[in-house]
Structure formats: structure tokens, C-alpha cells
mmCIF file of C-alpha atoms (C1' of nucleotides) in Angstrom:
data_model
loop_
_atom_site.group_PDB
_atom_site.id
_atom_site.type_symbol
_atom_site.label_atom_id
_atom_site.label_comp_id
_atom_site.label_asym_id
_atom_site.label_seq_id
_atom_site.Cartn_x
_atom_site.Cartn_y
_atom_site.Cartn_z
ATOM 1 C CA MET P 1 22.080 -23.238 1.741
ATOM 2 C CA SER P 2 22.961 -22.076 -1.706
ATOM 3 C CA LEU P 3 22.498 -25.685 -2.714
ATOM 4 C CA ASN P 4 18.835 -25.542 -1.777
ATOM 5 C CA PRO P 5 16.962 -25.817 -5.064
ATOM 6 C CA GLU P 6 14.390 -23.317 -3.774
ATOM 7 C CA ASN P 7 17.015 -20.667 -3.627
ATOM 8 C CA ALA P 8 18.118 -21.311 -7.173
ATOM 9 C CA ALA P 9 14.537 -20.766 -8.259
ATOM 10 C CA ASN P 10 14.238 -17.647 -6.070
ATOM 11 C CA ALA P 11 17.158 -16.005 -7.790
ATOM 12 C CA ASP P 12 14.958 -15.602 -10.809
ATOM 13 C CA LEU P 13 11.794 -14.478 -9.059
ATOM 14 C CA GLY P 14 12.750 -10.856 -9.405
ATOM 15 C CA ARG P 15 13.508 -11.167 -13.108
ATOM 16 C CA THR P 16 10.291 -13.078 -13.738
ATOM 17 C CA TRP P 17 8.362 -10.443 -11.823
ATOM 18 C CA LEU P 18 9.761 -7.672 -13.949
ATOM 19 C CA SER P 19 9.198 -9.470 -17.233
ATOM 20 C CA SER P 20 5.615 -10.278 -16.267
ATOM 21 C CA ALA P 21 4.917 -6.569 -16.492
ATOM 22 C CA GLU P 22 7.249 -5.797 -19.404
ATOM 23 C CA VAL P 23 9.548 -3.732 -17.265
ATOM 24 C CA ARG P 24 13.118 -3.483 -18.468
ATOM 25 C CA PRO P 25 15.342 -5.553 -16.235
ATOM 26 C CA THR P 26 18.172 -3.178 -15.504
ATOM 27 C CA LYS P 27 20.798 -3.930 -12.875
ATOM 28 C CA GLN P 28 19.190 -1.612 -10.358
ATOM 29 C CA ARG P 29 15.658 -2.809 -10.943
ATOM 30 C CA LEU P 30 16.753 -6.423 -10.596
ATOM 31 C CA ALA P 31 18.513 -5.640 -7.356
ATOM 32 C CA LEU P 32 15.390 -3.918 -5.980
ATOM 33 C CA ALA P 33 13.050 -6.568 -7.346
ATOM 34 C CA ASP P 34 15.071 -9.220 -5.628
ATOM 35 C CA LEU P 35 14.749 -7.389 -2.328
ATOM 36 C CA LEU P 36 11.029 -7.008 -2.858
ATOM 37 C CA VAL P 37 9.935 -10.407 -4.111
ATOM 38 C CA GLY P 38 13.093 -12.529 -3.962
ATOM 39 C CA ASP P 39 11.742 -14.770 -1.214
ATOM 40 C CA GLY P 40 8.229 -14.964 -2.581
ATOM 41 C CA ARG P 41 6.767 -13.100 0.358
ATOM 42 C CA ASN P 42 5.054 -9.690 0.369
ATOM 43 C CA ARG P 43 6.869 -6.544 1.325
ATOM 44 C CA HIS P 44 5.853 -3.139 2.490
ATOM 45 C CA VAL P 45 8.529 -0.565 1.974
ATOM 46 C CA THR P 46 9.118 3.123 1.870
ATOM 47 C CA ALA P 47 11.560 4.633 -0.578
ATOM 48 C CA GLU P 48 13.982 5.243 2.252
ATOM 49 C CA SER P 49 13.677 1.743 3.700
ATOM 50 C CA LEU P 50 14.207 0.127 0.320
ATOM 51 C CA PHE P 51 17.146 2.377 -0.369
ATOM 52 C CA ALA P 52 18.681 1.426 2.959
ATOM 53 C CA ALA P 53 18.097 -2.257 2.304
ATOM 54 C CA ALA P 54 19.633 -1.978 -1.133
ATOM 55 C CA SER P 55 22.653 -0.131 0.197
ATOM 56 C CA ASP P 56 23.070 -2.784 2.898
ATOM 57 C CA THR P 57 23.412 -5.498 0.295
ATOM 58 C CA GLY P 58 26.031 -3.421 -1.489
ATOM 59 C CA ALA P 59 23.784 -2.613 -4.398
ATOM 60 C CA LYS P 60 24.708 0.582 -6.196
ATOM 61 C CA VAL P 61 21.401 2.469 -6.499
ATOM 62 C CA SER P 62 20.687 6.122 -5.951
ATOM 63 C CA LEU P 63 17.742 7.287 -3.889
ATOM 64 C CA ALA P 64 16.233 9.039 -6.876
ATOM 65 C CA THR P 65 16.258 5.808 -8.769
ATOM 66 C CA VAL P 66 14.507 4.017 -5.926
ATOM 67 C CA TYR P 67 11.777 6.639 -6.080
ATOM 68 C CA ASN P 68 11.546 6.428 -9.875
ATOM 69 C CA THR P 69 11.570 2.653 -9.759
ATOM 70 C CA LEU P 70 8.843 2.373 -7.184
ATOM 71 C CA ARG P 71 6.722 4.709 -9.296
ATOM 72 C CA ALA P 72 7.500 2.609 -12.350
ATOM 73 C CA PHE P 73 6.563 -0.590 -10.547
ATOM 74 C CA CYS P 74 3.249 0.931 -9.492
ATOM 75 C CA ASP P 75 2.553 2.196 -13.016
ATOM 76 C CA ALA P 76 3.250 -1.283 -14.289
ATOM 77 C CA GLY P 77 0.818 -2.776 -11.792
ATOM 78 C CA LEU P 78 3.528 -4.658 -9.881
ATOM 79 C CA MET P 79 2.993 -2.745 -6.675
ATOM 80 C CA ASN P 80 0.410 -0.585 -4.923
ATOM 81 C CA GLU P 81 0.979 2.646 -3.130
ATOM 82 C CA VAL P 82 -0.630 2.672 0.314
ATOM 83 C CA THR P 83 -1.442 5.912 2.099
ATOM 84 C CA VAL P 84 -1.562 5.704 5.827
ATOM 85 C CA ASP P 85 0.739 8.455 6.988
ATOM 86 C CA GLY P 86 0.649 11.901 5.528
ATOM 87 C CA HIS P 87 4.356 12.299 5.204
ATOM 88 C CA ARG P 88 5.581 9.020 3.828
ATOM 89 C CA SER P 89 4.492 6.713 0.999
ATOM 90 C CA TYR P 90 4.378 2.986 1.513
ATOM 91 C CA PHE P 91 4.631 0.563 -1.357
ATOM 92 C CA ASP P 92 3.127 -2.888 -1.215
ATOM 93 C CA THR P 93 4.096 -5.875 -3.407
ATOM 94 C CA ARG P 94 0.683 -7.309 -2.870
ATOM 95 C CA VAL P 95 -1.646 -5.750 -5.407
ATOM 96 C CA ASP P 96 -5.010 -7.262 -4.558
ATOM 97 C CA GLU P 97 -7.331 -5.371 -2.263
ATOM 98 C CA HIS P 98 -6.681 -6.276 1.367
ATOM 99 C CA PRO P 99 -6.644 -4.578 4.762
ATOM 100 C CA HIS P 100 -3.523 -3.311 6.478
ATOM 101 C CA TYR P 101 -2.257 -2.950 9.959
ATOM 102 C CA TYR P 102 -0.518 0.278 10.724
ATOM 103 C CA TRP P 103 1.605 0.063 13.857
ATOM 104 C CA GLU P 104 1.444 3.549 15.228
ATOM 105 C CA ALA P 105 4.292 2.989 17.626
ATOM 106 C CA THR P 106 6.822 2.100 14.931
ATOM 107 C CA GLY P 107 5.320 3.430 11.710
ATOM 108 C CA GLU P 108 5.443 -0.094 10.315
ATOM 109 C CA LEU P 109 2.863 -1.256 7.792
ATOM 110 C CA THR P 110 1.911 -4.910 7.511
ATOM 111 C CA ASP P 111 -0.783 -7.018 5.883
ATOM 112 C CA ALA P 112 -3.811 -7.852 7.919
ATOM 113 C CA PRO P 113 -5.231 -11.334 7.431
ATOM 114 C CA LYS P 114 -8.339 -11.323 5.307
ATOM 115 C CA SER P 115 -10.174 -12.661 8.310
ATOM 116 C CA ALA P 116 -9.446 -9.473 10.239
ATOM 117 C CA VAL P 117 -12.105 -7.596 8.312
ATOM 118 C CA ALA P 118 -15.461 -8.878 7.146
ATOM 119 C CA PHE P 119 -18.022 -6.711 5.425
ATOM 120 C CA ALA P 120 -21.668 -7.524 5.901
ATOM 121 C CA LYS P 121 -22.110 -6.084 2.419
ATOM 122 C CA GLU P 122 -19.903 -4.434 -0.144
ATOM 123 C CA PRO P 123 -19.284 -0.755 0.557
ATOM 124 C CA GLU P 124 -21.573 1.418 -1.524
ATOM 125 C CA ALA P 125 -20.874 4.327 -3.831
ATOM 126 C CA PRO P 126 -23.184 7.303 -4.096
ATOM 127 C CA ALA P 127 -25.256 7.683 -7.274
ATOM 128 C CA GLY P 128 -23.268 8.656 -10.309
ATOM 129 C CA ALA P 129 -20.012 7.202 -9.024
ATOM 130 C CA THR P 130 -18.374 3.835 -8.857
ATOM 131 C CA VAL P 131 -16.120 2.363 -6.219
ATOM 132 C CA SER P 132 -12.603 2.209 -7.490
ATOM 133 C CA ARG P 133 -11.083 0.771 -4.323
ATOM 134 C CA VAL P 134 -11.826 0.460 -0.627
ATOM 135 C CA ASP P 135 -8.873 1.113 1.667
ATOM 136 C CA VAL P 136 -9.059 -0.325 5.125
ATOM 137 C CA VAL P 137 -6.325 0.571 7.577
ATOM 138 C CA ILE P 138 -6.486 -0.856 11.100
ATOM 139 C CA ARG P 139 -4.408 1.424 13.228
ATOM 140 C CA LEU P 140 -2.786 -0.374 16.137
ATOM 141 C CA ALA P 141 -1.694 0.919 19.459
ATOM 142 C CA LYS P 142 0.678 -1.117 21.555
ATOM 143 C CA ASN P 143 -1.092 -2.896 24.327
ATOM 144 C CA SER P 144 -0.534 -1.009 27.492
ATOM 145 C CA ARG P 145 -0.129 -3.420 30.318
ATOM 146 C CA VAL P 146 -2.928 -2.748 32.756
ATOM 147 C CA MET J 1 -32.241 36.136 6.034
ATOM 148 C CA SER J 2 -30.237 37.839 8.683
ATOM 149 C CA LEU J 3 -33.499 38.043 10.564
ATOM 150 C CA ASN J 4 -33.762 34.308 10.686
ATOM 151 C CA PRO J 5 -33.310 33.333 14.360
ATOM 152 C CA GLU J 6 -31.293 30.310 13.250
ATOM 153 C CA ASN J 7 -28.673 32.526 11.775
ATOM 154 C CA ALA J 8 -28.373 34.518 14.940
ATOM 155 C CA ALA J 9 -27.671 31.317 16.753
ATOM 156 C CA ASN J 10 -25.285 30.178 14.065
ATOM 157 C CA ALA J 11 -23.165 33.256 14.535
ATOM 158 C CA ASP J 12 -22.194 31.845 17.890
ATOM 159 C CA LEU J 13 -21.673 28.273 16.805
ATOM 160 C CA GLY J 14 -17.989 28.871 16.181
ATOM 161 C CA ARG J 15 -17.445 30.530 19.521
ATOM 162 C CA THR J 16 -19.322 27.795 21.316
ATOM 163 C CA TRP J 17 -17.308 25.199 19.489
ATOM 164 C CA LEU J 18 -14.018 26.765 20.558
ATOM 165 C CA SER J 19 -15.027 27.212 24.162
ATOM 166 C CA SER J 20 -16.235 23.612 24.345
ATOM 167 C CA ALA J 21 -12.598 22.595 23.978
ATOM 168 C CA GLU J 22 -11.127 25.513 25.918
ATOM 169 C CA VAL J 23 -9.460 26.965 22.899
ATOM 170 C CA ARG J 24 -8.820 30.657 23.077
ATOM 171 C CA PRO J 25 -11.228 32.501 20.814
ATOM 172 C CA THR J 26 -8.924 34.790 18.896
ATOM 173 C CA LYS J 27 -10.115 36.739 15.902
ATOM 174 C CA GLN J 28 -8.496 34.364 13.424
ATOM 175 C CA ARG J 29 -9.701 31.215 15.195
ATOM 176 C CA LEU J 30 -13.215 32.555 15.309
ATOM 177 C CA ALA J 31 -13.119 33.357 11.643
ATOM 178 C CA LEU J 32 -11.896 29.856 10.804
ATOM 179 C CA ALA J 33 -14.271 28.210 13.278
ATOM 180 C CA ASP J 34 -17.143 30.017 11.654
ATOM 181 C CA LEU J 35 -16.153 28.728 8.222
ATOM 182 C CA LEU J 36 -15.821 25.206 9.646
ATOM 183 C CA VAL J 37 -18.920 24.837 11.812
ATOM 184 C CA GLY J 38 -20.837 28.065 11.264
ATOM 185 C CA ASP J 39 -23.692 26.341 9.510
ATOM 186 C CA GLY J 40 -23.751 23.293 11.750
ATOM 187 C CA ARG J 41 -22.675 20.980 8.985
ATOM 188 C CA ASN J 42 -19.482 18.979 8.694
ATOM 189 C CA ARG J 43 -16.558 20.145 6.693
ATOM 190 C CA HIS J 44 -13.532 18.534 5.131
ATOM 191 C CA VAL J 45 -10.796 20.967 4.383
ATOM 192 C CA THR J 46 -7.141 21.167 3.527
ATOM 193 C CA ALA J 47 -4.989 23.947 4.934
ATOM 194 C CA GLU J 48 -4.895 25.518 1.478
ATOM 195 C CA SER J 49 -8.655 25.281 0.926
ATOM 196 C CA LEU J 50 -9.472 26.753 4.300
ATOM 197 C CA PHE J 51 -6.922 29.520 3.763
ATOM 198 C CA ALA J 52 -8.518 30.303 0.409
ATOM 199 C CA ALA J 53 -12.012 30.282 1.935
ATOM 200 C CA ALA J 54 -10.890 32.595 4.706
ATOM 201 C CA SER J 55 -9.231 34.945 2.292
ATOM 202 C CA ASP J 56 -12.394 35.024 0.188
ATOM 203 C CA THR J 57 -14.415 36.258 3.120
ATOM 204 C CA GLY J 58 -11.854 38.985 3.695
ATOM 205 C CA ALA J 59 -10.527 37.445 6.858
ATOM 206 C CA LYS J 60 -6.960 38.437 7.640
ATOM 207 C CA VAL J 61 -5.269 35.120 8.398
ATOM 208 C CA SER J 62 -1.860 33.875 7.340
ATOM 209 C CA LEU J 63 -1.352 30.427 5.900
ATOM 210 C CA ALA J 64 0.965 29.522 8.760
ATOM 211 C CA THR J 65 -1.775 30.363 11.220
ATOM 212 C CA VAL J 66 -4.208 28.163 9.311
ATOM 213 C CA TYR J 67 -1.779 25.280 9.692
ATOM 214 C CA ASN J 68 -1.155 26.022 13.352
ATOM 215 C CA THR J 69 -4.839 26.402 14.021
ATOM 216 C CA LEU J 70 -5.806 23.155 12.328
ATOM 217 C CA ARG J 71 -3.205 21.398 14.412
ATOM 218 C CA ALA J 72 -4.504 23.085 17.545
ATOM 219 C CA PHE J 73 -8.081 22.105 16.732
ATOM 220 C CA CYS J 74 -6.986 18.500 16.254
ATOM 221 C CA ASP J 75 -5.007 18.525 19.494
ATOM 222 C CA ALA J 76 -8.063 19.905 21.247
ATOM 223 C CA GLY J 77 -10.211 17.103 19.831
ATOM 224 C CA LEU J 78 -12.313 19.452 17.708
ATOM 225 C CA MET J 79 -11.200 17.941 14.424
ATOM 226 C CA ASN J 80 -9.636 14.800 12.988
ATOM 227 C CA GLU J 81 -6.875 14.568 10.500
ATOM 228 C CA VAL J 82 -7.698 12.192 7.642
ATOM 229 C CA THR J 83 -5.017 10.668 5.495
ATOM 230 C CA VAL J 84 -6.130 9.681 2.023
ATOM 231 C CA ASP J 85 -3.622 11.318 -0.228
ATOM 232 C CA GLY J 86 0.084 11.112 0.448
ATOM 233 C CA HIS J 87 0.772 14.760 -0.263
ATOM 234 C CA ARG J 88 -2.087 16.618 1.412
ATOM 235 C CA SER J 89 -3.708 16.500 4.821
ATOM 236 C CA TYR J 90 -7.456 16.712 5.161
ATOM 237 C CA PHE J 91 -9.113 17.898 8.305
ATOM 238 C CA ASP J 92 -12.621 16.774 9.299
ATOM 239 C CA THR J 93 -14.938 18.527 11.697
ATOM 240 C CA ARG J 94 -16.647 15.243 12.410
ATOM 241 C CA VAL J 95 -14.626 13.447 15.083
ATOM 242 C CA ASP J 96 -16.426 10.167 15.443
ATOM 243 C CA GLU J 97 -15.186 7.155 13.473
ATOM 244 C CA HIS J 98 -16.877 7.023 10.111
ATOM 245 C CA PRO J 99 -16.064 6.095 6.503
ATOM 246 C CA HIS J 100 -15.100 8.576 3.833
ATOM 247 C CA TYR J 101 -15.537 8.987 0.138
ATOM 248 C CA TYR J 102 -12.495 10.127 -1.727
ATOM 249 C CA TRP J 103 -13.370 11.490 -5.157
ATOM 250 C CA GLU J 104 -10.283 10.636 -7.167
ATOM 251 C CA ALA J 105 -11.276 12.921 -10.048
ATOM 252 C CA THR J 106 -11.351 16.088 -7.926
ATOM 253 C CA GLY J 107 -9.372 15.199 -4.811
ATOM 254 C CA GLU J 108 -12.477 16.008 -2.748
ATOM 255 C CA LEU J 109 -13.116 14.237 0.522
ATOM 256 C CA THR J 110 -16.664 13.784 1.841
ATOM 257 C CA ASP J 111 -18.415 11.773 4.517
ATOM 258 C CA ALA J 112 -19.889 8.456 3.538
ATOM 259 C CA PRO J 113 -23.199 7.567 5.120
ATOM 260 C CA LYS J 114 -22.829 5.077 7.881
ATOM 261 C CA SER J 115 -24.975 2.753 5.791
ATOM 262 C CA ALA J 116 -22.303 2.664 3.080
ATOM 263 C CA VAL J 117 -20.127 0.337 5.175
ATOM 264 C CA ALA J 118 -21.266 -2.520 7.363
ATOM 265 C CA PHE J 119 -18.891 -4.837 9.122
ATOM 266 C CA ALA J 120 -19.946 -8.404 9.753
ATOM 267 C CA LYS J 121 -17.737 -8.213 12.820
ATOM 268 C CA GLU J 122 -15.408 -5.680 14.345
ATOM 269 C CA PRO J 123 -11.956 -5.609 12.718
ATOM 270 C CA GLU J 124 -9.464 -7.628 14.711
ATOM 271 C CA ALA J 125 -6.059 -6.719 16.041
ATOM 272 C CA PRO J 126 -3.214 -9.248 16.194
ATOM 273 C CA ALA J 127 -2.201 -10.578 19.604
ATOM 274 C CA GLY J 128 -0.416 -8.056 21.729
ATOM 275 C CA ALA J 129 -1.970 -5.065 20.044
ATOM 276 C CA THR J 130 -5.195 -3.144 20.317
ATOM 277 C CA VAL J 131 -7.134 -1.388 17.612
ATOM 278 C CA SER J 132 -6.804 2.345 17.995
ATOM 279 C CA ARG J 133 -8.878 3.273 14.947
ATOM 280 C CA VAL J 134 -10.137 1.775 11.742
ATOM 281 C CA ASP J 135 -9.911 4.011 8.681
ATOM 282 C CA VAL J 136 -12.169 3.187 5.778
ATOM 283 C CA VAL J 137 -11.734 5.187 2.629
ATOM 284 C CA ILE J 138 -13.976 4.417 -0.351
ATOM 285 C CA ARG J 139 -12.200 5.719 -3.392
ATOM 286 C CA LEU J 140 -14.543 6.785 -6.135
ATOM 287 C CA ALA J 141 -14.008 6.960 -9.827
ATOM 288 C CA LYS J 142 -16.390 9.031 -11.946
ATOM 289 C CA ASN J 143 -18.828 6.843 -13.746
ATOM 290 C CA SER J 144 -17.654 6.556 -17.283
ATOM 291 C CA ARG J 145 -20.632 6.682 -19.567
ATOM 292 C CA VAL J 146 -20.639 3.434 -21.462
ATOM 293 C "C1'" DG X 1 21.409 3.116 -33.131
ATOM 294 C "C1'" DT X 2 17.731 4.524 -30.476
ATOM 295 C "C1'" DA X 3 14.976 4.754 -26.720
ATOM 296 C "C1'" DT X 4 15.071 4.516 -22.038
ATOM 297 C "C1'" DA X 5 17.175 4.170 -17.199
ATOM 298 C "C1'" DT X 6 20.512 6.140 -13.967
ATOM 299 C "C1'" DG X 7 22.785 9.535 -10.953
ATOM 300 C "C1'" DC X 8 23.504 13.797 -9.164
ATOM 301 C "C1'" DA X 9 22.048 18.067 -7.607
ATOM 302 C "C1'" DA X 10 18.787 21.384 -7.706
ATOM 303 C "C1'" DA X 11 13.929 22.406 -7.660
ATOM 304 C "C1'" DC X 12 9.563 21.519 -5.583
ATOM 305 C "C1'" DC X 13 5.620 21.567 -2.415
ATOM 306 C "C1'" DG X 14 3.187 21.009 1.701
ATOM 307 C "C1'" DT X 15 4.197 21.804 6.279
ATOM 308 C "C1'" DT X 16 6.718 23.425 10.466
ATOM 309 C "C1'" DT X 17 9.393 26.608 13.100
ATOM 310 C "C1'" DG X 18 12.078 30.822 15.103
ATOM 311 C "C1'" DC X 19 11.455 35.084 16.431
ATOM 312 C "C1'" DA X 20 9.497 39.604 16.956
ATOM 313 C "C1'" DT X 21 4.947 41.710 17.425
ATOM 314 C "C1'" DG X 22 0.238 41.952 18.878
ATOM 315 C "C1'" DG X 23 -3.931 40.250 21.373
ATOM 316 C "C1'" DC X 24 -6.602 37.647 24.963
ATOM 317 C "C1'" DT X 25 -7.717 36.992 29.998
ATOM 318 C "C1'" DA W 1 1.125 41.975 33.316
ATOM 319 C "C1'" DG W 2 1.830 37.707 31.483
ATOM 320 C "C1'" DC W 3 1.056 34.160 28.572
ATOM 321 C "C1'" DC W 4 -0.185 32.782 24.251
ATOM 322 C "C1'" DA W 5 -1.469 33.483 19.220
ATOM 323 C "C1'" DT W 6 -0.052 35.671 14.912
ATOM 324 C "C1'" DG W 7 2.715 36.699 10.884
ATOM 325 C "C1'" DC W 8 6.473 36.543 8.160
ATOM 326 C "C1'" DA W 9 10.229 34.300 6.144
ATOM 327 C "C1'" DA W 10 13.345 30.874 6.427
ATOM 328 C "C1'" DA W 11 14.055 25.940 7.342
ATOM 329 C "C1'" DC W 12 12.486 21.320 6.608
ATOM 330 C "C1'" DG W 13 11.670 16.545 4.679
ATOM 331 C "C1'" DG W 14 9.943 13.678 1.376
ATOM 332 C "C1'" DT W 15 9.593 13.502 -3.464
ATOM 333 C "C1'" DT W 16 10.280 14.919 -8.330
ATOM 334 C "C1'" DT W 17 12.879 16.694 -12.163
ATOM 335 C "C1'" DG W 18 16.553 18.414 -15.655
ATOM 336 C "C1'" DC W 19 20.321 17.074 -17.780
ATOM 337 C "C1'" DA W 20 24.390 14.466 -18.956
ATOM 338 C "C1'" DT W 21 25.916 9.737 -19.045
ATOM 339 C "C1'" DA W 22 25.290 4.819 -19.375
ATOM 340 C "C1'" DT W 23 22.687 0.726 -20.574
ATOM 341 C "C1'" DA W 24 19.073 -2.466 -22.663
ATOM 342 C "C1'" DC W 25 17.037 -3.923 -26.954
#
DNA sequence: GTATATGCAAACCGTTTGCATGGCT
DNA sequence: AGCCATGCAAACGGTTTGCATATAC
């Protein structure tokens, strides 16, 4: 599988991602970037989950650096912080505005398809203010079998 | 103004509110309830802001009790916890599902009029799951004068 | 060479909890 | 009387920070 040309390209996705935002590609940041965007798909992580994933691959990154790095990626516009749970921060590699599913049973956060939410009209701001973002979180309960 | 019959009624709003959920009306809970629903309007508070408000009125309540009480009110269905800011919990006296404004400049949370958000169709859950709640937070930036 | 990132441990902050005291029914 | 709420202070968990070292440019 390492011969698959797609994988060869993917190996550079993380580096490209970092350079697109002029973020210094250090060893740790490359390792984390690879975990985040290495396969071209979107990720939703917490600092702890990313730290665990990095440790699993043998990467040598401290938890504090994971926190600092996620902040840096957000500041650089590479990721978005999503607030759904008062005691944990989620970070999303997808930076456009889109709805989320929050699986209450597991605490997992995933993208909702755009089709899941349709506004009849754009949400309105009160006078003297402008909408900076609209967060939509669809909280999901496991189907209880009736 | 203390002669205003509405105020006389209001003095009991807190007590009525508590008894409607079978929550024991202790001195502290009555003081907090009065601050929360005493004027019949909806409130959005944090533990700290409610503690400060209580202290301002001379009420003798500890911060821990404010936390415990807000939890108790939520458990009793009197309030809802709203998550908009990863490092603070907001509590809302309005328990039906409705959108919120989050004023990024001040960290204030207020109700949005129902008319501010209109769905073309109800948000959808993926197969095998059911929607437990849909949180809509309209984040507001102060209008910059151009 | 200089600015910046990393790692560790300690600080931090909002929140929760254990336990003794006091209050509600 | 008995159960439950209160208060204090200590514990807690996620996150940030200070400082010395290491690395990118």
C-alpha cells in the first residue's frame, strides 16, 4: 500500500497545510498535522484525543505542546474551536460554517451533512450588531428500541 | 412602588417557581429564585454573576451553594444549561428550545427572538439516532463603524 | 544568530465534593 | 426527629504559563 501514489501525495498534505498558513513546520507540528489532515478527511479532536493518537503512533509530543499547537492552528485559521460541552474543547479541521452532530452517549463530535439543516432565511442580528457566526449543534440521543 | 399590586405578586414568584418543581424553598434558594424570576422576565446567568448579584443584595449565599443550586434547578427542570463558551456555564430560566445571541465583545448571553431563526425543515438526525435538542447560537460582533 | 517552538512542572480557574453544621417539613 | 441544604476549604480536571533547552530560518 505504500506504493499507492495517493499515499505518497498524502505524506505531504500535512506540510502543505502548515505552509498554507505560514506556520513553522516543526517535527511535532508535522506529526500532528499528519494525524489531522493526512488522509484528506476532516477531523474533530480534543487535546487529549489528539495527544493519545500522537502517542499511539510513537510521536514524541507533550500534552502542553498539543494544546499550544491546537491554539496556534486556530489562530492561523487552519482549525476552528467548537464549543458543545462545557468542560472540553473540540477542534475541527473544517473551517467553513457547518452544523455538527454531538453524540451525547459518547461525547463524540462529527460533521452533520449540510442537508441536515436548512434555514428558511439567514439568522438575524439585532440592531447595532452583526452576525459573526451561527453555531448549530444537533444533539443526538441513541435510539432507544421501543 | 411597593404599593403596586404587581410587586406584591412578584414577591411570591420565586416561591411559586420553586414549589412548581418541588424544590425545597430554603432561604438561599428563595433569594436566588427571586433574582432569577422575581420580575417575571428571563435571565441568563453564570454562577459567578448570580453570586455577585446575590451578594449585592446582601443575601448570605456561598459560591458553592450557587453552583449546587443552579445544578439543582437544572435537574428540577427549572433552568437549562447553555454551552457557548468553553470555560463558563450559562444558565437560562427559559427552558423551551430557542436560539441565543452570544455577544462576543462582552461575553453576554441573551435570548434571540424566535423570528431570528427559521428552519426550512426540522434538522435531521442520522439513521439510528434521534435528535435530543438543537442548539443555535448566533455569535455577534459589535458593529465596527466604517 | 535570532526568533520561536518544545517540554516539564507548576499555576490557574471554573466547578465539584467531603464533612460538619444548620434549617426545612 | 430525620432528611436535606449550606458553607467552608480542599480536591479536581482541563487548560495555560514560566522558564530553560532545542530547533527552524
